[in-house]
mmCIF file of C-alpha atoms in Angstrom:
data_model
loop_
_atom_site.group_PDB
_atom_site.id
_atom_site.type_symbol
_atom_site.label_atom_id
_atom_site.label_comp_id
_atom_site.label_asym_id
_atom_site.label_seq_id
_atom_site.Cartn_x
_atom_site.Cartn_y
_atom_site.Cartn_z
ATOM 1 C CA MET A 1 -140.989 126.456 -70.843
ATOM 2 C CA THR A 2 -142.312 127.801 -67.624
ATOM 3 C CA LEU A 3 -143.509 131.499 -67.793
ATOM 4 C CA GLU A 4 -143.513 131.542 -63.591
ATOM 5 C CA ASN A 5 -141.717 134.892 -62.904
ATOM 6 C CA ARG A 6 -140.899 136.000 -66.677
ATOM 7 C CA VAL A 7 -141.636 139.273 -67.252
ATOM 8 C CA VAL A 8 -143.390 139.546 -70.664
ATOM 9 C CA VAL A 9 -144.059 142.887 -72.342
ATOM 10 C CA ILE A 10 -147.111 142.906 -74.496
ATOM 11 C CA SER A 11 -147.741 145.753 -76.926
ATOM 12 C CA GLY A 12 -151.168 146.358 -78.200
ATOM 13 C CA ALA A 13 -152.213 144.558 -74.807
ATOM 14 C CA THR A 14 -155.720 146.200 -74.946
ATOM 15 C CA GLY A 15 -156.524 144.759 -78.596
ATOM 16 C CA GLY A 16 -158.577 141.232 -79.198
ATOM 17 C CA LEU A 17 -155.350 139.133 -79.330
ATOM 18 C CA GLY A 18 -153.373 141.330 -76.491
ATOM 19 C CA GLN A 19 -156.243 140.603 -74.122
ATOM 20 C CA VAL A 20 -156.169 136.843 -74.623
ATOM 21 C CA VAL A 21 -152.215 136.721 -74.664
ATOM 22 C CA ALA A 22 -152.492 138.659 -71.346
ATOM 23 C CA LYS A 23 -154.733 136.311 -69.765
ATOM 24 C CA SER A 24 -152.988 133.192 -70.776
ATOM 25 C CA MET A 25 -149.459 134.787 -69.662
ATOM 26 C CA ALA A 26 -150.934 135.512 -66.406
ATOM 27 C CA ALA A 27 -152.326 132.158 -65.872
ATOM 28 C CA GLN A 28 -148.926 130.768 -66.662
ATOM 29 C CA GLY A 29 -147.521 133.072 -63.746
ATOM 30 C CA ALA A 30 -145.840 135.582 -65.908
ATOM 31 C CA LYS A 31 -145.414 139.216 -64.933
ATOM 32 C CA LEU A 32 -146.795 141.482 -67.150
ATOM 33 C CA VAL A 33 -146.064 144.783 -68.572
ATOM 34 C CA LEU A 34 -149.300 145.924 -70.566
ATOM 35 C CA LEU A 35 -148.584 148.526 -73.283
ATOM 36 C CA GLY A 36 -151.476 150.303 -74.944
ATOM 37 C CA ARG A 37 -152.517 153.667 -76.202
ATOM 38 C CA THR A 38 -155.483 154.101 -73.258
ATOM 39 C CA PRO A 39 -154.976 154.080 -69.767
ATOM 40 C CA GLU A 40 -158.446 153.448 -68.901
ATOM 41 C CA ARG A 41 -158.644 150.655 -71.177
ATOM 42 C CA LEU A 42 -155.364 149.083 -69.710
ATOM 43 C CA ALA A 43 -156.974 149.508 -66.319
ATOM 44 C CA THR A 44 -160.195 148.013 -67.498
ATOM 45 C CA LEU A 45 -158.110 144.966 -68.805
ATOM 46 C CA THR A 46 -156.099 144.547 -65.607
ATOM 47 C CA THR A 47 -159.518 144.607 -63.567
ATOM 48 C CA GLU A 48 -161.229 142.058 -65.870
ATOM 49 C CA LEU A 49 -158.267 139.826 -65.725
ATOM 50 C CA GLY A 50 -158.026 140.039 -61.993
ATOM 51 C CA LEU A 51 -154.455 140.616 -62.341
ATOM 52 C CA LEU A 52 -152.320 141.420 -59.165
ATOM 53 C CA GLU A 53 -150.719 144.768 -59.013
ATOM 54 C CA ASP A 54 -147.107 143.121 -57.734
ATOM 55 C CA TYR A 55 -147.535 141.202 -61.415
ATOM 56 C CA THR A 56 -148.629 143.935 -63.492
ATOM 57 C CA LEU A 57 -147.471 147.234 -64.855
ATOM 58 C CA ASN A 58 -149.887 149.052 -67.102
ATOM 59 C CA HIS A 59 -148.033 151.791 -69.274
ATOM 60 C CA ALA A 60 -150.094 153.973 -71.621
ATOM 61 C CA ILE A 61 -147.842 154.781 -74.754
ATOM 62 C CA ASP A 62 -147.761 155.938 -78.347
ATOM 63 C CA LEU A 63 -145.307 153.322 -79.756
ATOM 64 C CA THR A 64 -144.727 155.927 -82.784
ATOM 65 C CA ASN A 65 -142.631 157.892 -80.364
ATOM 66 C CA PRO A 66 -139.235 156.343 -79.865
ATOM 67 C CA GLU A 67 -138.762 157.988 -76.432
ATOM 68 C CA ALA A 68 -142.360 156.302 -75.414
ATOM 69 C CA ALA A 69 -140.725 152.917 -76.077
ATOM 70 C CA LYS A 70 -137.629 153.575 -74.120
ATOM 71 C CA SER A 71 -139.797 155.237 -71.159
ATOM 72 C CA ALA A 72 -141.857 151.823 -71.280
ATOM 73 C CA ALA A 73 -138.385 149.758 -71.111
ATOM 74 C CA ASP A 74 -137.213 151.988 -68.176
ATOM 75 C CA ALA A 75 -140.547 151.577 -66.150
ATOM 76 C CA ALA A 76 -140.533 147.509 -66.801
ATOM 77 C CA LEU A 77 -136.890 147.696 -65.465
ATOM 78 C CA GLN A 78 -137.576 149.460 -62.456
ATOM 79 C CA LYS A 79 -140.772 147.569 -61.582
ATOM 80 C CA PHE A 80 -139.394 143.996 -62.386
ATOM 81 C CA GLY A 81 -135.654 144.101 -62.556
ATOM 82 C CA LYS A 82 -135.723 142.281 -66.014
ATOM 83 C CA ILE A 83 -137.314 141.965 -69.286
ATOM 84 C CA ASP A 84 -137.779 138.489 -70.709
ATOM 85 C CA ILE A 85 -140.117 138.359 -73.556
ATOM 86 C CA LEU A 86 -141.561 141.107 -76.169
ATOM 87 C CA LEU A 87 -144.873 140.123 -77.746
ATOM 88 C CA GLN A 88 -145.316 142.772 -80.523
ATOM 89 C CA LEU A 89 -149.134 142.550 -81.103
ATOM 90 C CA VAL A 90 -149.672 146.043 -82.439
ATOM 91 C CA GLY A 91 -152.397 145.529 -85.465
ATOM 92 C CA GLY A 92 -154.596 147.326 -87.623
ATOM 93 C CA TRP A 93 -155.386 147.410 -91.454
ATOM 94 C CA THR A 94 -155.741 150.112 -93.996
ATOM 95 C CA GLY A 95 -156.133 149.630 -97.528
ATOM 96 C CA GLY A 96 -159.233 149.181 -100.190
ATOM 97 C CA GLN A 97 -157.578 151.270 -102.688
ATOM 98 C CA SER A 98 -155.435 150.376 -105.883
ATOM 99 C CA VAL A 99 -151.868 151.469 -105.707
ATOM 100 C CA VAL A 100 -152.479 154.464 -107.947
ATOM 101 C CA ASP A 101 -155.121 155.474 -105.915
ATOM 102 C CA ALA A 102 -153.827 154.846 -102.472
ATOM 103 C CA ASP A 103 -153.276 157.795 -100.090
ATOM 104 C CA PRO A 104 -149.726 158.141 -99.330
ATOM 105 C CA ASN A 105 -150.957 159.225 -95.645
ATOM 106 C CA ASN A 106 -152.232 155.594 -95.459
ATOM 107 C CA VAL A 107 -148.960 153.791 -96.559
ATOM 108 C CA ALA A 108 -146.982 156.216 -93.775
ATOM 109 C CA LYS A 109 -149.887 155.153 -91.164
ATOM 110 C CA MET A 110 -149.176 151.653 -91.877
ATOM 111 C CA LEU A 111 -145.380 151.881 -91.930
ATOM 112 C CA GLN A 112 -145.664 153.828 -88.682
ATOM 113 C CA GLN A 113 -147.766 151.071 -87.061
ATOM 114 C CA HIS A 114 -146.333 147.901 -88.028
ATOM 115 C CA ALA A 115 -142.399 148.759 -88.982
ATOM 116 C CA MET A 116 -141.701 151.760 -86.723
ATOM 117 C CA THR A 117 -143.481 150.630 -83.630
ATOM 118 C CA SER A 118 -141.370 147.488 -83.882
ATOM 119 C CA PHE A 119 -138.233 149.309 -84.507
ATOM 120 C CA HIS A 120 -138.745 151.397 -81.525
ATOM 121 C CA LEU A 121 -139.671 148.417 -79.359
ATOM 122 C CA ALA A 122 -136.576 146.811 -80.526
ATOM 123 C CA LYS A 123 -134.181 149.561 -79.987
ATOM 124 C CA ALA A 124 -135.754 150.067 -76.375
ATOM 125 C CA PHE A 125 -136.046 146.300 -75.211
ATOM 126 C CA VAL A 126 -133.583 144.215 -77.055
ATOM 127 C CA PRO A 127 -130.558 145.563 -75.347
ATOM 128 C CA HIS A 128 -131.998 144.363 -71.944
ATOM 129 C CA LEU A 129 -132.915 140.913 -73.265
ATOM 130 C CA VAL A 130 -129.310 140.587 -74.456
ATOM 131 C CA LYS A 131 -127.853 141.559 -71.196
ATOM 132 C CA ASN A 132 -129.935 138.718 -69.569
ATOM 133 C CA GLY A 133 -128.190 136.268 -72.028
ATOM 134 C CA TRP A 134 -132.002 135.025 -72.716
ATOM 135 C CA GLY A 135 -135.217 136.402 -74.149
ATOM 136 C CA ARG A 136 -137.852 135.881 -76.849
ATOM 137 C CA ILE A 137 -139.124 138.328 -79.255
ATOM 138 C CA VAL A 138 -142.386 137.615 -81.173
ATOM 139 C CA ALA A 139 -144.271 139.799 -83.699
ATOM 140 C CA VAL A 140 -147.429 138.569 -85.322
ATOM 141 C CA SER A 141 -147.884 139.303 -89.083
ATOM 142 C CA SER A 142 -149.683 137.914 -92.227
ATOM 143 C CA PRO A 143 -149.189 136.089 -95.215
ATOM 144 C CA PHE A 144 -150.460 139.263 -96.796
ATOM 145 C CA ALA A 145 -146.824 140.683 -96.806
ATOM 146 C CA ALA A 146 -145.450 137.884 -98.821
ATOM 147 C CA ALA A 147 -148.548 137.347 -101.013
ATOM 148 C CA PRO A 148 -150.217 140.539 -101.135
ATOM 149 C CA ARG A 149 -153.832 141.024 -102.769
ATOM 150 C CA ALA A 150 -155.148 143.845 -104.645
ATOM 151 C CA LYS A 151 -156.066 146.981 -103.039
ATOM 152 C CA GLY A 152 -153.892 146.179 -99.852
ATOM 153 C CA ALA A 153 -150.743 147.942 -100.645
ATOM 154 C CA PRO A 154 -150.507 150.135 -97.524
ATOM 155 C CA TYR A 155 -151.014 147.129 -95.223
ATOM 156 C CA ALA A 156 -148.595 144.949 -97.061
ATOM 157 C CA MET A 157 -146.014 147.380 -97.153
ATOM 158 C CA GLY A 158 -146.144 147.822 -93.629
ATOM 159 C CA LYS A 159 -146.199 144.126 -92.756
ATOM 160 C CA ALA A 160 -143.183 143.629 -95.461
ATOM 161 C CA ALA A 161 -141.106 146.120 -93.426
ATOM 162 C CA GLN A 162 -141.900 144.762 -89.946
ATOM 163 C CA GLU A 163 -141.055 141.486 -91.307
ATOM 164 C CA ALA A 164 -137.682 142.280 -92.659
ATOM 165 C CA LEU A 165 -136.887 144.182 -89.488
ATOM 166 C CA LEU A 166 -137.378 141.068 -87.474
ATOM 167 C CA LEU A 167 -135.729 138.860 -89.884
ATOM 168 C CA THR A 168 -132.550 140.899 -89.647
ATOM 169 C CA LEU A 169 -132.953 141.319 -85.972
ATOM 170 C CA ALA A 170 -133.163 137.370 -85.625
ATOM 171 C CA GLN A 171 -129.677 137.437 -87.622
ATOM 172 C CA GLU A 172 -127.990 139.911 -85.331
ATOM 173 C CA LEU A 173 -129.261 138.330 -82.270
ATOM 174 C CA LYS A 174 -127.373 134.895 -83.249
ATOM 175 C CA GLY A 175 -125.329 133.374 -80.223
ATOM 176 C CA THR A 176 -126.902 135.898 -77.723
ATOM 177 C CA GLY A 177 -129.682 133.429 -76.223
ATOM 178 C CA VAL A 178 -132.685 135.759 -77.687
ATOM 179 C CA THR A 179 -134.418 134.934 -80.735
ATOM 180 C CA ALA A 180 -136.724 137.159 -82.690
ATOM 181 C CA ASN A 181 -139.698 135.419 -84.607
ATOM 182 C CA ILE A 182 -142.740 136.299 -86.810
ATOM 183 C CA LEU A 183 -145.953 134.557 -86.164
ATOM 184 C CA LEU A 184 -147.920 134.512 -89.221
ATOM 185 C CA VAL A 185 -151.452 134.170 -88.891
ATOM 186 C CA LYS A 186 -154.386 134.542 -91.572
ATOM 187 C CA THR A 187 -157.139 135.500 -89.305
ATOM 188 C CA ILE A 188 -157.267 136.429 -85.690
ATOM 189 C CA ASP A 189 -160.774 134.872 -83.990
#
């Protein structure tokens, strides 16, 4: 599969994995919609990678806000006219306490960061992928969701919820030409 002129949305674009993926996608000719929280970091990424303005859209966004995800989809469509691939690379870990000692705010944070950002992205972008009759959705997760370790409940809960969402979405998208997949990684180097 060639990525020439495919429109690839990368959430978490300014993170370590996001930067590597953005570079790889750009080198393969993709048009990039880079989503991150900080406009300055997005601009730095675009400059460092030498991305052309015609092939790039930076969109500073808080993906915990459903309206922000819709705004990003609208901006991508306005600039490129379509969306082909959605890569959910938003990451982060919170844990370090037993379940009985865990702060409920940390659980809520991990559910927001992993499950709800994926949910908001799906609601905003999936209809456009289905309309195209072709699309790919990939979220990065961890074996930690299915095999949690002690003192990691908030993270495991967030990732398990994200995986349940993507697996459900995969079932709902059968026959549309759009796939939803989870890429499990132990470590991102």
